[in-house]
PDB file of C-alpha atoms in Angstrom:
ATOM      1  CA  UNK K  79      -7.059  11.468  19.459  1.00 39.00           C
ATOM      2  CA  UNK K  80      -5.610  14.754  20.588  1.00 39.00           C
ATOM      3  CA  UNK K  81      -8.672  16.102  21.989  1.00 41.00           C
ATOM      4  CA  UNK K  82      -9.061  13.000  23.926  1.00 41.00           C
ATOM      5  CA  UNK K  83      -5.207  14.122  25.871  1.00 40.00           C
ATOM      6  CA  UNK K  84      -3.208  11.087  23.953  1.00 39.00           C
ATOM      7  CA  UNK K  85      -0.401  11.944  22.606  1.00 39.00           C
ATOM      8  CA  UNK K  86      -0.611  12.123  18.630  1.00 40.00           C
ATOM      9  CA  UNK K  87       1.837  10.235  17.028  1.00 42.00           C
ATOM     10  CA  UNK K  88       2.661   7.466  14.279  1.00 39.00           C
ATOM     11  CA  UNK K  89       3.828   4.395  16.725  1.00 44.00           C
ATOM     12  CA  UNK K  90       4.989   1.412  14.777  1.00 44.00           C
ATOM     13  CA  UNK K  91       3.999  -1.316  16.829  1.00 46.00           C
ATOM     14  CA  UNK K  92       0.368  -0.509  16.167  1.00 49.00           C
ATOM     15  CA  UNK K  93      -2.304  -1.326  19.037  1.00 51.00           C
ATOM     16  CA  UNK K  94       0.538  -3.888  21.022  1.00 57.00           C
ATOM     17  CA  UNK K  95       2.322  -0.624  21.403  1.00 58.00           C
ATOM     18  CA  UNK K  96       2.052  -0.200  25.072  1.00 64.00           C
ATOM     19  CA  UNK K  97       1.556   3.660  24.220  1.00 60.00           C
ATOM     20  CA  UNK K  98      -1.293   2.900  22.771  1.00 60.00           C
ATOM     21  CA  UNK K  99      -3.189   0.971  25.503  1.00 65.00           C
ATOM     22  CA  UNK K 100      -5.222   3.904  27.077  1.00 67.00           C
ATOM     23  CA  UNK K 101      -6.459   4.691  22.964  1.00 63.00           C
ATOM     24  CA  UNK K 102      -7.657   0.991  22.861  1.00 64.00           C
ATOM     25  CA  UNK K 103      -9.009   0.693  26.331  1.00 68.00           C
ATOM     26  CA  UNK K 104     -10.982   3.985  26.420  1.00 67.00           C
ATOM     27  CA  UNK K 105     -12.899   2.970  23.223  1.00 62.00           C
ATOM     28  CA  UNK K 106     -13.022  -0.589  23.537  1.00 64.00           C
ATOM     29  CA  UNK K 107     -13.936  -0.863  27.598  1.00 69.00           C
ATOM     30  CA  UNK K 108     -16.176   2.498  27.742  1.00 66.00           C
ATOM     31  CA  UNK K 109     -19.765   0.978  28.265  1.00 66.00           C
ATOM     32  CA  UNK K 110     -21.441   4.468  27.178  1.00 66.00           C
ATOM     33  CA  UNK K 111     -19.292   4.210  23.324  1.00 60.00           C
ATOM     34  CA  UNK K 112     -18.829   0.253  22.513  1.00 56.00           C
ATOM     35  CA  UNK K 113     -22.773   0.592  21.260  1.00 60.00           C
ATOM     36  CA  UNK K 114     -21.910   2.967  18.810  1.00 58.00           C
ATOM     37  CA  UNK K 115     -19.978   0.851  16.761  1.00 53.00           C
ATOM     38  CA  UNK K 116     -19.823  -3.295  15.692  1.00 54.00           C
ATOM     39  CA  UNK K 117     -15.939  -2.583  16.151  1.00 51.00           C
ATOM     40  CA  UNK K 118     -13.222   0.618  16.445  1.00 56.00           C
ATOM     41  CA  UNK K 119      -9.839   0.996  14.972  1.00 61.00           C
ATOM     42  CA  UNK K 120      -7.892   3.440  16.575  1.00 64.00           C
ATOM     43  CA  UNK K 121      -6.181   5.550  14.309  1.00 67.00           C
ATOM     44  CA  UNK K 122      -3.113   7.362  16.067  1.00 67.00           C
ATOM     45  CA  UNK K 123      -2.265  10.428  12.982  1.00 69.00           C
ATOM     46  CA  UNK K 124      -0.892  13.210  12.650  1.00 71.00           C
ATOM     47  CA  UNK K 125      -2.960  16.124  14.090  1.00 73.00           C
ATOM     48  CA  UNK K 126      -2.606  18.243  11.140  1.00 72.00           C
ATOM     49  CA  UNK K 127      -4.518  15.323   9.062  1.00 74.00           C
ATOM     50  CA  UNK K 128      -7.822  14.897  11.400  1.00 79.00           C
ATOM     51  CA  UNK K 129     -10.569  17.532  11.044  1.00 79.00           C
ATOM     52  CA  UNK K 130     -13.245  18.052  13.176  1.00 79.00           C
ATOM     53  CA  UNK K 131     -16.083  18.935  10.609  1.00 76.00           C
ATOM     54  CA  UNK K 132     -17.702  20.768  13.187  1.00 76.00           C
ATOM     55  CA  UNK K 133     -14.690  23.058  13.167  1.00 77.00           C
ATOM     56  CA  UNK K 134     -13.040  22.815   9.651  1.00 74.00           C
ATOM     57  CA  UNK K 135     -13.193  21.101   6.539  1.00 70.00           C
ATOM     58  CA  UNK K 136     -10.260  19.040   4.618  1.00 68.00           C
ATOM     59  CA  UNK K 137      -8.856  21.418   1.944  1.00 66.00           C
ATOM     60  CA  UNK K 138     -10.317  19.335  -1.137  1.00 62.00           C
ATOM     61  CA  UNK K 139     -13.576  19.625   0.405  1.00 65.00           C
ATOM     62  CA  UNK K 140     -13.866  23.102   1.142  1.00 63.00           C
ATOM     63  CA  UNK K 141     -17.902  24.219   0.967  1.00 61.00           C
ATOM     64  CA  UNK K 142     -19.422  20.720   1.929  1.00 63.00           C
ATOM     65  CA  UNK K 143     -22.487  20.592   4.272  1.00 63.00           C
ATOM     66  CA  UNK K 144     -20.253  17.722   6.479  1.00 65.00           C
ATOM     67  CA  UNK K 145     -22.660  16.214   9.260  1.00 66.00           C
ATOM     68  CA  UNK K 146     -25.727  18.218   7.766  1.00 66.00           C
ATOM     69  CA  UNK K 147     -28.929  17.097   6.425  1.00 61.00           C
ATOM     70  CA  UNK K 148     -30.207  18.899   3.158  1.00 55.00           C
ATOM     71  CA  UNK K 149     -31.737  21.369   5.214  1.00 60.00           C
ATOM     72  CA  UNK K 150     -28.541  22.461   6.419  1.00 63.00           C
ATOM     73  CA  UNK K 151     -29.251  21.470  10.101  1.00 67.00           C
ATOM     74  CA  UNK K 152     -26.318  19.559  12.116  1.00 67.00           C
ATOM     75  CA  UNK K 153     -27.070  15.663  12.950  1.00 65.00           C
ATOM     76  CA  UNK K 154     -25.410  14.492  15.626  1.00 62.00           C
ATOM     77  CA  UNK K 155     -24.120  18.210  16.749  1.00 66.00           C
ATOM     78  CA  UNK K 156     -23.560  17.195  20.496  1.00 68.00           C
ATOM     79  CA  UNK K 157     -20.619  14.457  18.825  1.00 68.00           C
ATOM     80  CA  UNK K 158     -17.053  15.290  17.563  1.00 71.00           C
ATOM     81  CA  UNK K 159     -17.237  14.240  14.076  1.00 71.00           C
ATOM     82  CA  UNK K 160     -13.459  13.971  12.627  1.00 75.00           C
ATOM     83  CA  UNK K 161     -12.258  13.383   9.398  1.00 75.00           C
ATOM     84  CA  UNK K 162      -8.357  11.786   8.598  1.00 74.00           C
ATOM     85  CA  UNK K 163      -7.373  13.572   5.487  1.00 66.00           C
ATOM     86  CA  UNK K 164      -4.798  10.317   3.659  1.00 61.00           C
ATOM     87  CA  UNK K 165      -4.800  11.849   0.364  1.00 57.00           C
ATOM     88  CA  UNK K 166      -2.617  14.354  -0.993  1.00 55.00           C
ATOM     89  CA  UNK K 167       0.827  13.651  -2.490  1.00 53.00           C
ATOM     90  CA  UNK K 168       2.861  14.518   0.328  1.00 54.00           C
ATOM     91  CA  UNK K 169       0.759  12.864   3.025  1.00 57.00           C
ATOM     92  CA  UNK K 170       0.169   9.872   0.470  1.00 67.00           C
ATOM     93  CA  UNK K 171       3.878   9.843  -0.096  1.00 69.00           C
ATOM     94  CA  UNK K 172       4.451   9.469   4.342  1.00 67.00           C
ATOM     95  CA  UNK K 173       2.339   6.921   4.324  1.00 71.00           C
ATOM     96  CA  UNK K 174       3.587   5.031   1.377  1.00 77.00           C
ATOM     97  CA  UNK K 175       7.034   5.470   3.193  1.00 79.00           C
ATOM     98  CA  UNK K 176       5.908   4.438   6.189  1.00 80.00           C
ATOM     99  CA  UNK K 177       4.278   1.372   5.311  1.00 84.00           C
ATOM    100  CA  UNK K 178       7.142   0.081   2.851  1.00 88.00           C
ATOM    101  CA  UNK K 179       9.204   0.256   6.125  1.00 87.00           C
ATOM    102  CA  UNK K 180       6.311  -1.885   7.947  1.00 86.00           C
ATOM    103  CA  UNK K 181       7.139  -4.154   5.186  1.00 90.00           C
ATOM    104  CA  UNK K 182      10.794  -4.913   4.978  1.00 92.00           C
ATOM    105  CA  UNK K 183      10.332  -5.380   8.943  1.00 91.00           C
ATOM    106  CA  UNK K 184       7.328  -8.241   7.443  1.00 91.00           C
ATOM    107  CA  UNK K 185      10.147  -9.660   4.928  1.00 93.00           C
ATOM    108  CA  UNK K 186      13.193 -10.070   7.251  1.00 94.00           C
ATOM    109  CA  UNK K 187      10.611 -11.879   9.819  1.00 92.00           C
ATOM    110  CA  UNK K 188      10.091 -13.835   6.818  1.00 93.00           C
ATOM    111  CA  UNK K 189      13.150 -14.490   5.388  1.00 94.00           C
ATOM    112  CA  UNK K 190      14.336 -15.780   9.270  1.00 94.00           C
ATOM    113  CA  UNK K 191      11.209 -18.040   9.450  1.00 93.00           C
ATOM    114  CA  UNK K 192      11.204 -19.673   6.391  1.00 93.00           C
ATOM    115  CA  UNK K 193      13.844 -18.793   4.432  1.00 94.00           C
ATOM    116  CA  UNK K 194      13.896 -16.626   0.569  1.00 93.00           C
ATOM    117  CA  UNK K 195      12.230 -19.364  -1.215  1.00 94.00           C
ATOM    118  CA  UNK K 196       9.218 -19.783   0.365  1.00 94.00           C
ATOM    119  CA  UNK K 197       5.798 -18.217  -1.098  1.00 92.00           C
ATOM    120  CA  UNK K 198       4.891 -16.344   1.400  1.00 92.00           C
ATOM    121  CA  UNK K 199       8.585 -14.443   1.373  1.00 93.00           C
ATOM    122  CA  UNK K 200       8.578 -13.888  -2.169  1.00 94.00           C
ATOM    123  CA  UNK K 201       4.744 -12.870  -1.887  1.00 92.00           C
ATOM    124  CA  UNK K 202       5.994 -10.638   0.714  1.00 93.00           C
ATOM    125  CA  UNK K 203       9.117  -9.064  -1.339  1.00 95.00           C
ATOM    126  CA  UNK K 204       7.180  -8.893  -4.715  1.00 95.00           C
ATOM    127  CA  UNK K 205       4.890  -6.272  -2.542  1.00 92.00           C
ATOM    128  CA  UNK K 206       7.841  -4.277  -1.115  1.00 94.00           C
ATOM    129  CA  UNK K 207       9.117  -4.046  -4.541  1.00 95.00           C
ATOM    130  CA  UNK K 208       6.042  -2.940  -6.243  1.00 93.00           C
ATOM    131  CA  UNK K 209       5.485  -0.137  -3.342  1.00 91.00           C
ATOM    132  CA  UNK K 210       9.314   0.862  -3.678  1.00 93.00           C
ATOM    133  CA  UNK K 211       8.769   1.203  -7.539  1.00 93.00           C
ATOM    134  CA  UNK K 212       6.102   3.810  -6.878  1.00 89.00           C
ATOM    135  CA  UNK K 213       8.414   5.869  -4.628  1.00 87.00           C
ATOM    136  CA  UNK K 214      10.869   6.112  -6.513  1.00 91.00           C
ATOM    137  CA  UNK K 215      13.476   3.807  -4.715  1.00 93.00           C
ATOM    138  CA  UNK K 216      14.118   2.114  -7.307  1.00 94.00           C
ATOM    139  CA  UNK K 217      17.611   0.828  -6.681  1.00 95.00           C
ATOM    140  CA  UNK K 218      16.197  -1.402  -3.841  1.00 96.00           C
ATOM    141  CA  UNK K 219      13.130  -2.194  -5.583  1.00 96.00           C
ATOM    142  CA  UNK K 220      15.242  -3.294  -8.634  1.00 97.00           C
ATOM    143  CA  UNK K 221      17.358  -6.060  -6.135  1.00 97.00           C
ATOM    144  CA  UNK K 222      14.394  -7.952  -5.254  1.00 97.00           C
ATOM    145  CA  UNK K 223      12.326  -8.295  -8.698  1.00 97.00           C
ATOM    146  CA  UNK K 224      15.965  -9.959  -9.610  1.00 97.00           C
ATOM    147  CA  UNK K 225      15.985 -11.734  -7.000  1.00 97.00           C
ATOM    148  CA  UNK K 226      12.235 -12.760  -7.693  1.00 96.00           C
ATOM    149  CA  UNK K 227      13.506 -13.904 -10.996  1.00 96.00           C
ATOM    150  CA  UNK K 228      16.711 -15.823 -10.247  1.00 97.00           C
ATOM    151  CA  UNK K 229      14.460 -17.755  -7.927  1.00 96.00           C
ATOM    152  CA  UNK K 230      11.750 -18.219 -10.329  1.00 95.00           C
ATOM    153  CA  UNK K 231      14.056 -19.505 -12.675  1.00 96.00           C
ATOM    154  CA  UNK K 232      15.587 -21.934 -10.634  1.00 96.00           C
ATOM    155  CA  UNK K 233      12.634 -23.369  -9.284  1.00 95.00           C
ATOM    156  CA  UNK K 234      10.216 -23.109 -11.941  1.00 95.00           C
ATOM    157  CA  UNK K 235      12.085 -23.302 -15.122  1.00 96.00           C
ATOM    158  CA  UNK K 236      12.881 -19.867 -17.797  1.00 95.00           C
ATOM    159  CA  UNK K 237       9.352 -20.523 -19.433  1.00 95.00           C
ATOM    160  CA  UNK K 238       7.289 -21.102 -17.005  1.00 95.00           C
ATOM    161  CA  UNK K 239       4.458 -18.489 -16.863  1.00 94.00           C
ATOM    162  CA  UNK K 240       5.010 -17.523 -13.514  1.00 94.00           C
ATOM    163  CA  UNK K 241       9.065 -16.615 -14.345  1.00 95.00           C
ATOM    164  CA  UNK K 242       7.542 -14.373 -17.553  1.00 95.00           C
ATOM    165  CA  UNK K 243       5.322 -12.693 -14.741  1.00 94.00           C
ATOM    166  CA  UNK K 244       8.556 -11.748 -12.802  1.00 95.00           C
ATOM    167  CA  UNK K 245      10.330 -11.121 -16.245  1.00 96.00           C
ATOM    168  CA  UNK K 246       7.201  -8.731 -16.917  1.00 95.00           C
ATOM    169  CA  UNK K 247       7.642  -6.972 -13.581  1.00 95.00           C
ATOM    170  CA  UNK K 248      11.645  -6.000 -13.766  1.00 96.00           C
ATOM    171  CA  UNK K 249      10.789  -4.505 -17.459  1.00 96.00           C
ATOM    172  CA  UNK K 250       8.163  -2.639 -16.296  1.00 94.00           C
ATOM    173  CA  UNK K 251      10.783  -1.585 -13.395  1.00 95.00           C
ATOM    174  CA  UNK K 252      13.654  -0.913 -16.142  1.00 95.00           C
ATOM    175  CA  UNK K 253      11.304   1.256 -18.204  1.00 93.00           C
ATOM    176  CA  UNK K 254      10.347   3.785 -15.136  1.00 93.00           C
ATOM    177  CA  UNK K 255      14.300   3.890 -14.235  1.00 93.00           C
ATOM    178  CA  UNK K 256      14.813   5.269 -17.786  1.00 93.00           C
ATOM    179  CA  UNK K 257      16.577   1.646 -18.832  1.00 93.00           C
ATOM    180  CA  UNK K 258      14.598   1.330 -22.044  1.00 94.00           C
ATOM    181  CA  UNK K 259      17.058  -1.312 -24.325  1.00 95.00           C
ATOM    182  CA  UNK K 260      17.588  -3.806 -21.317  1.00 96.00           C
ATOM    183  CA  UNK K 261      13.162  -3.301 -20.577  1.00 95.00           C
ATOM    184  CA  UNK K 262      13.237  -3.977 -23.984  1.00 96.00           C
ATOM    185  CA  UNK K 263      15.059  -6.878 -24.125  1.00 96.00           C
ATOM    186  CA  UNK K 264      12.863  -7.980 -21.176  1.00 96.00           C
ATOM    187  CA  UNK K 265       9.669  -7.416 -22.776  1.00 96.00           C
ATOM    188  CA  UNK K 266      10.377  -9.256 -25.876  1.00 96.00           C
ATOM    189  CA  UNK K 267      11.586 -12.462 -23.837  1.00 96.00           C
ATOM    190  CA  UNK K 268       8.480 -12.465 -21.770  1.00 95.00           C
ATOM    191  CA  UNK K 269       6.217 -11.891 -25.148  1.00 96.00           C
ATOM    192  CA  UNK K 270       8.082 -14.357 -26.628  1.00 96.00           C
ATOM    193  CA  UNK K 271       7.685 -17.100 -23.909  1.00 95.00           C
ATOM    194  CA  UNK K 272       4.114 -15.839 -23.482  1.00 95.00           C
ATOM    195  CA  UNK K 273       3.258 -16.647 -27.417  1.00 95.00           C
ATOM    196  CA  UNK K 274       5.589 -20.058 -27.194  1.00 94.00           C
ATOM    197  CA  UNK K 275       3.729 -21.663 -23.681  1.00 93.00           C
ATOM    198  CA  UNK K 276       0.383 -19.919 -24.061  1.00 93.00           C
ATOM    199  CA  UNK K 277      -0.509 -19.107 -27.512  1.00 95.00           C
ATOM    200  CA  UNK K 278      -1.110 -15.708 -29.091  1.00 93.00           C
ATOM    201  CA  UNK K 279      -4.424 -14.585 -27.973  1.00 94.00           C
ATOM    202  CA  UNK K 280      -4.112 -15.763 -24.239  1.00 94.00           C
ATOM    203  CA  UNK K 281      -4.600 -12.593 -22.024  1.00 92.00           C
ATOM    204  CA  UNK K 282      -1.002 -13.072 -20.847  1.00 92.00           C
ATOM    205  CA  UNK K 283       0.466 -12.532 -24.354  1.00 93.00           C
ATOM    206  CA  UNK K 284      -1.674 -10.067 -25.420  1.00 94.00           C
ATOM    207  CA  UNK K 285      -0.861  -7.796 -21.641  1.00 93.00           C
ATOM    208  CA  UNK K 286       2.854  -8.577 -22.892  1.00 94.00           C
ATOM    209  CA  UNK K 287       2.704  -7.019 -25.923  1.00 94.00           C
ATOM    210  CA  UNK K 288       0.817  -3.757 -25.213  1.00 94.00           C
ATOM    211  CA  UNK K 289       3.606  -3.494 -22.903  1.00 93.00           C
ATOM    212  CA  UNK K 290       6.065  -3.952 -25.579  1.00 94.00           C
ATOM    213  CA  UNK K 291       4.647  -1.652 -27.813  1.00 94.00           C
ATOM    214  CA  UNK K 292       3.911   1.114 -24.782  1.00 92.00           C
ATOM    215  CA  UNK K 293       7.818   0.741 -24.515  1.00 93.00           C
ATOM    216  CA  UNK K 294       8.393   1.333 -28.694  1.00 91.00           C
ATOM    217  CA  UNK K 295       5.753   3.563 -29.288  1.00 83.00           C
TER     218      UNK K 295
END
């Protein structure tokens, strides 16, 4: 985008940014480039993450013949070919961030829609939770899997299968925060309710006691 004069930045409103209208209406309205493409997603990123293969490679692929044949010879030389480097821990990391924030903005539209009970809010939350677990933020991410289960609980019953799914998920949470007698605790209660309203050998049991024993072993 930055060789194109926009400005290169992360804008959270996505294309309805009105920031981002000359992006979408130079690629979308441009007679000579709609033909290249059944469709275009602008991608507004960081310029340290795109690469012009004509110009540099992405570290990790350092010594790759990008936009060649096996001859060697350029294809498509008169284009600018770029590539959006999204891997890496610390750029994977940004945009984990990034979207989790996308998300709690998803969950409080929710919430003020249809309330905390409804599917599509806990869908929503049990989402946020899971991408908060693997940043770390676990404080946050340990208040909704609790508040998963309360509602589970209420609404389903302690034994239903879905509740042992949420009971499943806040061990899982406990064990990663270091918590390992209360994951424990949680891990035999969903085995146990697993064995009781499924039987031994149903894939549900059996995931709930490899997690068990990857807790005691």
């Amino acid at each position: 985008a930055s060789s194109l004069g926009f400005s290169v930045e992360l804008l959270e409103a996505g294309p309805q940014d009105p920031r981002n209208r000359s992006v979408c209406e130079w690629i979308l309205t441009d007679e000579s480039k709609r033909h290249l493409a059944d469709y275009c997603i602008p991608l507004i990123v960081p310029e340290r993450l795109v690469y012009n293969i004509w110009e540099r490679s992405p570290p990790d692929l350092i010594g790759w013949s990008h936009g060649c044949n096996r001859w060697g010879e350029k294809q498509w030389a008169e284009r600018d070919i770029c590539m959006v480097q999204v891997s890496g821990e610390s750029t994977s990391h940004v945009i984990r961030s990034n979207k989790a924030q996308l998300l709690r903005e998803r969950l409080s539209l929710l919430r003020e829609a249809n309330g905390d009970r409804h599917p599509d809010t806990l869908a929503m939350a049990m989402d946020l939770a899971a991408l908060l677990k693997s940043l770390g933020e676990y404080t946050e991410a340990e208040s909704l899997y609790r508040q998963d289960l309360m509602i589970s609980e209420e609404q389903l019953g302690p034994m239903h299968p879905d509740t042992l799914t949420s009971v499943d998920a806040l061990a899982s949470l406990l064990k990663a925060m270091g918590r390992f007698q209360e994951a424990e605790v949680l891990y035999r209660r969903a085995l146990e309710g697993s064995e009781s309203q499924l039987g031994p050998t149903h894939p549900d049991t059996l995931t709930s006691r490899n997690n068990l024993a990857g807790l005691l072993k």
